[in-house]
Coordinates of C-alpha atoms and ligand atoms in Angstrom, one line a residue:
X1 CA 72.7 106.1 104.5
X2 CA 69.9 103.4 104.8
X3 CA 70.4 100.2 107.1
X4 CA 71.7 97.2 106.0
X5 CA 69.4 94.8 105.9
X6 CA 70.5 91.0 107.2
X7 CA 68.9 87.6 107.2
X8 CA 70.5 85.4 109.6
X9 CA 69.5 81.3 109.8
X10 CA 69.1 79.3 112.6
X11 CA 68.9 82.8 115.0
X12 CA 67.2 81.6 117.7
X13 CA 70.0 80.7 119.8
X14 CA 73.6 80.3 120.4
X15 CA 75.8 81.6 117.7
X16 CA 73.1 82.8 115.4
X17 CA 71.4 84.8 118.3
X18 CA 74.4 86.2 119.2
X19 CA 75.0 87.4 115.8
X20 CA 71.3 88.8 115.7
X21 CA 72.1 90.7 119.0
X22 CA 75.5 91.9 117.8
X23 CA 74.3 93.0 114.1
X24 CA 71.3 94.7 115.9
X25 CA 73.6 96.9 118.2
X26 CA 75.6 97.7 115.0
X27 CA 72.5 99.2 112.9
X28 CA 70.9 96.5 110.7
X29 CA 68.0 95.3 110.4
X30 CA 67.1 91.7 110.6
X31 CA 65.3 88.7 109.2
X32 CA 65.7 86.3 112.0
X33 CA 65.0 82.3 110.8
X34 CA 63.9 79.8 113.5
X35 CA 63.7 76.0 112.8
X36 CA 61.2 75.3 116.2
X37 CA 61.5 77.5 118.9
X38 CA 59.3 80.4 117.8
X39 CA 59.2 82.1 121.4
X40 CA 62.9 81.5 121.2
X41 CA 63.3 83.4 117.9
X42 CA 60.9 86.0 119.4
X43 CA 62.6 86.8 122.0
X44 CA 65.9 87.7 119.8
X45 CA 63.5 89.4 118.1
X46 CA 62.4 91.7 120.8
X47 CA 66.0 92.5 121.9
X48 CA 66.9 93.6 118.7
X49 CA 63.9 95.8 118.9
X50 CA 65.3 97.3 122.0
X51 CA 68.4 98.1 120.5
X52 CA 66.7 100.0 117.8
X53 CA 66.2 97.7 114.6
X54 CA 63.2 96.5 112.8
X55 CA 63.0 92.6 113.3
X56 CA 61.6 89.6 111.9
X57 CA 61.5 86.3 112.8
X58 CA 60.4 83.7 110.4
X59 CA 60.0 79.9 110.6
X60 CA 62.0 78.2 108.2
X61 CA 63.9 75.0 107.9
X62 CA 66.9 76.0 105.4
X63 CA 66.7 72.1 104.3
X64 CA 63.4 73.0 102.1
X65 CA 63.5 75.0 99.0
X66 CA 60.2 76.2 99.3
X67 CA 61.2 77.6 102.7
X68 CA 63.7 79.4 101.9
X69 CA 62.4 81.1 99.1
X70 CA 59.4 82.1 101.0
X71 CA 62.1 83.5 104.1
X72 CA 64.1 85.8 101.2
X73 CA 60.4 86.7 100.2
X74 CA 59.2 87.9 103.4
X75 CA 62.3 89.4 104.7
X76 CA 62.0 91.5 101.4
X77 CA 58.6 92.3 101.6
X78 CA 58.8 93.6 105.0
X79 CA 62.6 95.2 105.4
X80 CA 63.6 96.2 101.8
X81 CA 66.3 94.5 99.5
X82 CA 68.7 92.5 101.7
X83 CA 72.4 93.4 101.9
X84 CA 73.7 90.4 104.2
X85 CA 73.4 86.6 104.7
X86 CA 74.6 85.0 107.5
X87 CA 74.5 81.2 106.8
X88 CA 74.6 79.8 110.2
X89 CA 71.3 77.2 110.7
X90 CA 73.5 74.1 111.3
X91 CA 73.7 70.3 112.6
X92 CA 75.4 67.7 113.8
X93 CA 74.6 63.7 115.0
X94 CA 75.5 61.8 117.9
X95 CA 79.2 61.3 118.0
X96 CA 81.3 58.6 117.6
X97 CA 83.2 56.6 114.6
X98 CA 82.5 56.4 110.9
X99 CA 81.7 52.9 111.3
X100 CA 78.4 53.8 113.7
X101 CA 77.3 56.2 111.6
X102 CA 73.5 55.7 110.9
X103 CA 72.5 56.9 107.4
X104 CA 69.7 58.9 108.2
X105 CA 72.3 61.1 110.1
X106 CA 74.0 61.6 107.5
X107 CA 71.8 62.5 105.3
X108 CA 70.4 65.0 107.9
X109 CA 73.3 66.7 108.5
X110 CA 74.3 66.9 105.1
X111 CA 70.5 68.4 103.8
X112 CA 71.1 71.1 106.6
X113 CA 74.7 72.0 106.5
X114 CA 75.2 71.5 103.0
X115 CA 72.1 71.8 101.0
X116 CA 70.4 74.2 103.4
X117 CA 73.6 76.5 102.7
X118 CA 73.9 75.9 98.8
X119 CA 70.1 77.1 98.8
X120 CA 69.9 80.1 100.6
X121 CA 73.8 81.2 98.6
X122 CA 71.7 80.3 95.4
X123 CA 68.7 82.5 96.5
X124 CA 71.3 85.5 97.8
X125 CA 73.1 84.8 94.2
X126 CA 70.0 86.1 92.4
X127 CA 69.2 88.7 94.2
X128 CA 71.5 90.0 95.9
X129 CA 73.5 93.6 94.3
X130 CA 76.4 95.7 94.7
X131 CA 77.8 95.9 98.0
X132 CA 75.9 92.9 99.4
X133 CA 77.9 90.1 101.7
X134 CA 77.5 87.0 102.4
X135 CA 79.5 85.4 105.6
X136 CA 78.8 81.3 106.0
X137 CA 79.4 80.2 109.2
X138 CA 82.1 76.8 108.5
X139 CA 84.3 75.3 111.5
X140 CA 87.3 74.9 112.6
X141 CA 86.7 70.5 111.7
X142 CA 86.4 71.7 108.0
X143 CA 90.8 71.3 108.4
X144 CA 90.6 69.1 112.1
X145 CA 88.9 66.3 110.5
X146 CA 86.7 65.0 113.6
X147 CA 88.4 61.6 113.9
X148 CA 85.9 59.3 116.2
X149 CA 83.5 62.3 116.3
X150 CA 81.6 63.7 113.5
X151 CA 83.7 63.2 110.2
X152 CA 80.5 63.9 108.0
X153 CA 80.1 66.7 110.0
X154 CA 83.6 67.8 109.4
X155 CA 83.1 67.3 105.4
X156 CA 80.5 69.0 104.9
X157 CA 82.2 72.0 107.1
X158 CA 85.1 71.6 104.2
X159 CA 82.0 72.0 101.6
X160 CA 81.0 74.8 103.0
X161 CA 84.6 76.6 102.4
X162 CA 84.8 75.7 99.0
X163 CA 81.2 77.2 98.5
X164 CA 83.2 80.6 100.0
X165 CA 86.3 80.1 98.1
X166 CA 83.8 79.7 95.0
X167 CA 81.2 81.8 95.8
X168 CA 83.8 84.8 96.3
X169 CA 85.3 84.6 92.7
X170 CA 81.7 84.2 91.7
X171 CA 80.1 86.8 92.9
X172 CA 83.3 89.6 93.2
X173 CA 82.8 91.0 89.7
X174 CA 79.4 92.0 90.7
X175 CA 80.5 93.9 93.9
X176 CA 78.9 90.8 96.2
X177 CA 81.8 89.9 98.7
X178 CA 81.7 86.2 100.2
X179 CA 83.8 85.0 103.5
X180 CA 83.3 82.4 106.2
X181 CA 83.9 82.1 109.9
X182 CA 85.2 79.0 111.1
X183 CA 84.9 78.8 114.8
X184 CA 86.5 76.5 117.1
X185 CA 84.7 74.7 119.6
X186 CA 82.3 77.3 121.7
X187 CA 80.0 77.1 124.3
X188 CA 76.6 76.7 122.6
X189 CA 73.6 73.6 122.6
X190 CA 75.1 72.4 119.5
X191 CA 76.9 69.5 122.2
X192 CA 74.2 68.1 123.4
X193 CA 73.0 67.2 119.5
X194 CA 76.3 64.7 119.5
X195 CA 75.9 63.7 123.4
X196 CA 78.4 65.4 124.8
X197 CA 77.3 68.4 126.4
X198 CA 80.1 69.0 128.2
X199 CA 82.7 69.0 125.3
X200 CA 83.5 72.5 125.7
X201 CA 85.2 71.7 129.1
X202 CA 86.8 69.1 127.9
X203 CA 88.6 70.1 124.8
X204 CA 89.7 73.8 126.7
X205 CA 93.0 72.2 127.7
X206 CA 93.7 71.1 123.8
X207 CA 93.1 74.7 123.2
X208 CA 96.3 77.1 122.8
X209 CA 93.9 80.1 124.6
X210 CA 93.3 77.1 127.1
X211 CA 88.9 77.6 126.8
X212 CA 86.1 77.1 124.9
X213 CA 85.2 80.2 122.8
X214 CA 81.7 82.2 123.5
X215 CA 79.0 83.0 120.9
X216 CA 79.4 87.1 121.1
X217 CA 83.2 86.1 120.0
X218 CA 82.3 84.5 116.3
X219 CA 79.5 87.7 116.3
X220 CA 82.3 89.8 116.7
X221 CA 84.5 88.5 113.0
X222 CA 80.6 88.2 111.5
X223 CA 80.0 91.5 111.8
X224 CA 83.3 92.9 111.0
X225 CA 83.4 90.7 107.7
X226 CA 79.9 92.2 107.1
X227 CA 81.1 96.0 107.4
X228 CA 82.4 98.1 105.3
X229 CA 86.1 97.9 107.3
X230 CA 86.1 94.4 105.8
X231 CA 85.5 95.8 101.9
X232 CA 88.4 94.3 100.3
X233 CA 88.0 90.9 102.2
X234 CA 86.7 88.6 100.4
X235 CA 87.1 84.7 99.7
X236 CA 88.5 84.3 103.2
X237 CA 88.2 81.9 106.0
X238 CA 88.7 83.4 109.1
X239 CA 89.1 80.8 112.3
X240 CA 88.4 82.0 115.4
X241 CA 89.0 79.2 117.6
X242 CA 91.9 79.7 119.9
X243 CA 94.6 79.4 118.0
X244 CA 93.3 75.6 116.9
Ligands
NAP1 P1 73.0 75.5 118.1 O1 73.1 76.2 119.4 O2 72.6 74.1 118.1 O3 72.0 76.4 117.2 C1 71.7 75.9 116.0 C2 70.6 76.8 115.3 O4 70.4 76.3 114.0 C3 69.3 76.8 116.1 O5 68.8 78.1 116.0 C4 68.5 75.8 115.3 O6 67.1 76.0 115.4 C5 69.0 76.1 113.9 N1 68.7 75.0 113.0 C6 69.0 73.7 113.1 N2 68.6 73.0 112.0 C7 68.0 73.9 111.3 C8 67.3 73.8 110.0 N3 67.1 72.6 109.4 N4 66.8 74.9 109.5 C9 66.9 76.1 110.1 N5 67.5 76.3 111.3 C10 68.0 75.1 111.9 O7 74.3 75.6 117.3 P2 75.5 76.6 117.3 O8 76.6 76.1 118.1 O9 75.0 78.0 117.6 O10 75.9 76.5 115.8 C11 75.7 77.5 114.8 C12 76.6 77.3 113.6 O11 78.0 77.3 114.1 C13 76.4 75.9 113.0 O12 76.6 76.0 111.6 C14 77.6 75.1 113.6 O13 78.0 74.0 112.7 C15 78.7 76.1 113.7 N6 79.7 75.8 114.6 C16 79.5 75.7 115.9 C17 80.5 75.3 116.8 C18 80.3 75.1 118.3 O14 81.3 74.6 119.0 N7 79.2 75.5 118.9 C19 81.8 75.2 116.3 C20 82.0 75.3 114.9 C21 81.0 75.7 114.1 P3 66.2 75.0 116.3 O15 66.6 75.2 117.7 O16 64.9 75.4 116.0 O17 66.6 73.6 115.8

């Protein structure tokens, strides 16, 4: 049977790194994308390597068109027709109340989280065939809200699930399954973006598992939602965040 063939965004470090490791130690190969940290993204690169795959990683910013086309392109000229996306690359802004919100954060977050998904979907959408999967990475504020945090965060998080819930009924005719993992909080660099790097610490005691959730634990549902165990799972939204 040949390898599946995965392009994962935003895989140069926490959660989408993890997944990179995780989906290399389970056979596929992988189109890693990388925003800015190309030694980063190299690096992932390399271990996946190690664990016997054949690994790319390409610079894109998933908030261009013209960059994600030329990341689909690549990853097909160089590993075959993809199987997988892994929507991940993702954003947030300094926290704090709706009423501080500075437009230009919005809009940011919005081009990445939203757009940035809805683009590379589209470009899976065309080419993508039988079999294929597509697992977008939401969060657990798509239902929490993010009250005096991120709320535009949060919304486009609840975006992103309706893209699955869509997307599934879409694409299921043509054999293409579509889910989403909607972590809770977990310990990644994504907390210093909104200023509070030590937000993992503090929510743990909100938590019903009483902690903050680690990267390998969302790689774990990604990969099972990608494999074959998961072939009559589709259109879900599977949290994995403590019991939140
Ligand atoms: P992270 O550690 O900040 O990593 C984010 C990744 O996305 C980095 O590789 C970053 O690359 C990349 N990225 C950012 N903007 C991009 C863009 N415009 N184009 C391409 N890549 C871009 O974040 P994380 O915690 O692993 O988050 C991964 C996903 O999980 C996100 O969708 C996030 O919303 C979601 N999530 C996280 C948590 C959490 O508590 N950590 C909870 C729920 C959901 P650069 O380093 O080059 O910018």
């Amino acid at each position: 049977m040949s390898r599946p063939v995965t392009l994962v965004t935003g895989g140069s470090r926490g959660i989408g790194a993890a997944i990179c490791e995780r989906l290399a130690a389970d056979g596929h190969d992988l189109a890693i994308g990388y925003r800015r940290d190309a030694e980063a993204a190299e690096e992932v690169a390399r271990q996946a390597r190690a664990a016997g795959a054949t690994a790319l990683a390409i610079q894109l910013d998933t908030a261009e068109e013209a960059q994600v086309e030329r990341f689909f392109d690549l990853a097909a000229e160089r590993l075959g027709p993809a199987t997988g996306l892994v929507n991940n690359a993702g954003v947030t802004s300094a926290r704090g109340p709706l009423a501080d919100l500075r437009t230009e954060d919005l809009r940011k977050v919005v081009d990445v989280n939203l757009v940035g998904y809805f683009l590379c979907a589209r470009r899976a959408a065309r080419d993508f065939g039988r079999g294929a999967v597509i697992v977008n990475i939401s969060s657990g504020a798509a239902t929490l809200g993010s009250p005096g945090e991120y709320i535009h965060y949060a919304a486009t998080k609840a975006a992103t699930d309706t893209l699955t819930i869509g997307l599934a009924k879409e694409l299921g005719p043509a054999g293409i399954r579509v889910n989403a993992v909607s972590p809770g909080t977990i310990e990644t660099e994504i907390h210093e973006l909104s200023g509070e790097p030590g937000r993992p610490a503090r929510v743990a005691p909100m938590v019903p598992l009483r902690r903050a959730g680690r990267p390998e634990e969302i790689a774990g549902a990604v990969a099972w939602l990608l494999s074959p165990d998961a072939s009559y799972t589709s259109g879900a939204i599977l949290r994995v965040a403590g019991g939140m």
